[in-house]
C-alpha positions as CSV (number, residue, x, y, z in Angstrom):
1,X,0.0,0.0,0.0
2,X,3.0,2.2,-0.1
3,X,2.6,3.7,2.9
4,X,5.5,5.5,5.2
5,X,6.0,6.2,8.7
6,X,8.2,8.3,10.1
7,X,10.0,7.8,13.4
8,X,13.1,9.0,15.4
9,X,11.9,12.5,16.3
10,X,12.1,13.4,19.8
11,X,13.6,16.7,21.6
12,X,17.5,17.9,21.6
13,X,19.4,20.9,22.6
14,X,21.2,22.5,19.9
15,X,24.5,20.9,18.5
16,X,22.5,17.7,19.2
17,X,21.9,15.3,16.7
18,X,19.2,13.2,15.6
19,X,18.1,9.9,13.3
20,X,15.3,10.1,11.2
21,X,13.7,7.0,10.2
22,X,10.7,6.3,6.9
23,X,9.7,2.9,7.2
24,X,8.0,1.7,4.0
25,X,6.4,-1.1,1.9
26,X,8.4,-4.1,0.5
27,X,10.4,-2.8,-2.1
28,X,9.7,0.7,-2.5
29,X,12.9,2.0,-2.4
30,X,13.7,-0.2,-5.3
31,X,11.0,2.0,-7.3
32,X,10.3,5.1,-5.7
33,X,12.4,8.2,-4.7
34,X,11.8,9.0,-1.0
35,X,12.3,12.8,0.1
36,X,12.7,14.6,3.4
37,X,10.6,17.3,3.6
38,X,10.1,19.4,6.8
39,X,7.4,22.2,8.0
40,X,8.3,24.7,10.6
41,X,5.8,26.3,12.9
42,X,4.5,29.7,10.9
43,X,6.4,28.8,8.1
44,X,6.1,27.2,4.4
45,X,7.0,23.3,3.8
46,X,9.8,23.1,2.8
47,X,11.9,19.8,0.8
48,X,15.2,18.6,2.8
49,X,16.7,15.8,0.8
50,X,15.8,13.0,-1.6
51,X,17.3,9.5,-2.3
52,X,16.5,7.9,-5.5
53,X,16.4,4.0,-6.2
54,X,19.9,4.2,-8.0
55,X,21.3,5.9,-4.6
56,X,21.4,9.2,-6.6
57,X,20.7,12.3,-4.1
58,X,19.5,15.5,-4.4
59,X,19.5,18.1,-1.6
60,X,16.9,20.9,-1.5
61,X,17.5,23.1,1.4
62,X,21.1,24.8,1.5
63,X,20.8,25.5,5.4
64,X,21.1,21.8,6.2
65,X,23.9,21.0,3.8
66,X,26.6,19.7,5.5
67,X,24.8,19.0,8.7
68,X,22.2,16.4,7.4
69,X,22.6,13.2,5.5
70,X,19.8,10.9,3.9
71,X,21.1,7.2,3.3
72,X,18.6,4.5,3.2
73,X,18.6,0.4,3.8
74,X,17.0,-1.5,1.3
75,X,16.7,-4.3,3.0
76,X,14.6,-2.3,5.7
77,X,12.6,-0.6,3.3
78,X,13.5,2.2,4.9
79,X,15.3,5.6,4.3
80,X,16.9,7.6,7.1
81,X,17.9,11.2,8.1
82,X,21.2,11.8,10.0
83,X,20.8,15.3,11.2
84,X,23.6,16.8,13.2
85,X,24.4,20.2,14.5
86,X,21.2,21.1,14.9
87,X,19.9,24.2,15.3
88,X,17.3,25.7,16.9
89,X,16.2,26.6,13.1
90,X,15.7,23.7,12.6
91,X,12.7,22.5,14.9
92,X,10.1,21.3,12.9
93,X,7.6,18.3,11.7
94,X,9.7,16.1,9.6
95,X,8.3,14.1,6.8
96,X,9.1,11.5,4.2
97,X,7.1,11.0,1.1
98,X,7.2,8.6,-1.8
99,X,7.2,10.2,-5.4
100,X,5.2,9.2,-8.1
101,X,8.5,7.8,-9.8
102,X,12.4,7.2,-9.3
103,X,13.3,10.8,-10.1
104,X,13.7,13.3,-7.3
105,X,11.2,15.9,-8.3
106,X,11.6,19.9,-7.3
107,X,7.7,19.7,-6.5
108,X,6.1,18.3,-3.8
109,X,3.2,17.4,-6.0
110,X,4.7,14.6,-7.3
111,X,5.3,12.8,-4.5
112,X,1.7,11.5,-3.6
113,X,2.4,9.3,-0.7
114,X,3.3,11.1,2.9
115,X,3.7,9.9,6.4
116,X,2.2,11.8,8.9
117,X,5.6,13.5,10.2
118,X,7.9,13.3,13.4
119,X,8.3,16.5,15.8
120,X,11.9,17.5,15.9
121,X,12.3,20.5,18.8
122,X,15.4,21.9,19.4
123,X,16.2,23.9,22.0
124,X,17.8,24.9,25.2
């Protein structure tokens, strides 16, 4: 059914770090591009990073290049996002999403399938 849950969220102080975990269906990641996308509070959604079935990644945001790392286990069906040096900046709902194909689109309208995010707070 393709569907995605996200886990691994939780509260740190900043320099912290976190894993992010999208669990999903047998064999999506063989198929389907997963992205990170992440909403925080007041502000517009926003796309993180994307991992396509060939391994190929694109990152969207520049403020968490260099800190955060998307990797996935295929094996797990699942997709994870190292996030270190975190920032306050950074608190938000994280999600993963499947797109409609193996490409890591620019639009989150292509990527039909979402999980119903993980909080990520950081703070002092």
């Amino acid at each position: 059914q393709l569907q995605l849950v996200e886990s691994g969220g939780g509260s740190v102080q900043p320099g912290g770090s976190l894993r992010l975990s999208c669990a999903a269906s047998r064999s999506t990641l063989d198929y389907y591009a997963i992205g990170w996308f992440r909403q925080a509070p007041g502000k517009e959604r926003e796309g993180v990073s994307c991992i396509r079935p060939s391994g190929d990644i694109t990152n969207y945001a520049d403020s968490v290049k260099g800190r955060f790392t998307i990797s996935r286990d295929n094996t797990k069906n699942t997709v994870y996002l190292q996030m270190g040096s975190l920032k306050p900046e950074d608190t938000a709902i994280y999600y993963c999403a499947r797109a409609a194909g193996s490409y890591c689109s620019a639009y989150m309208a292509n990527f039909p399938s979402w999980g119903q995010g993980t909080q990520v707070t950081v703070s002092s």
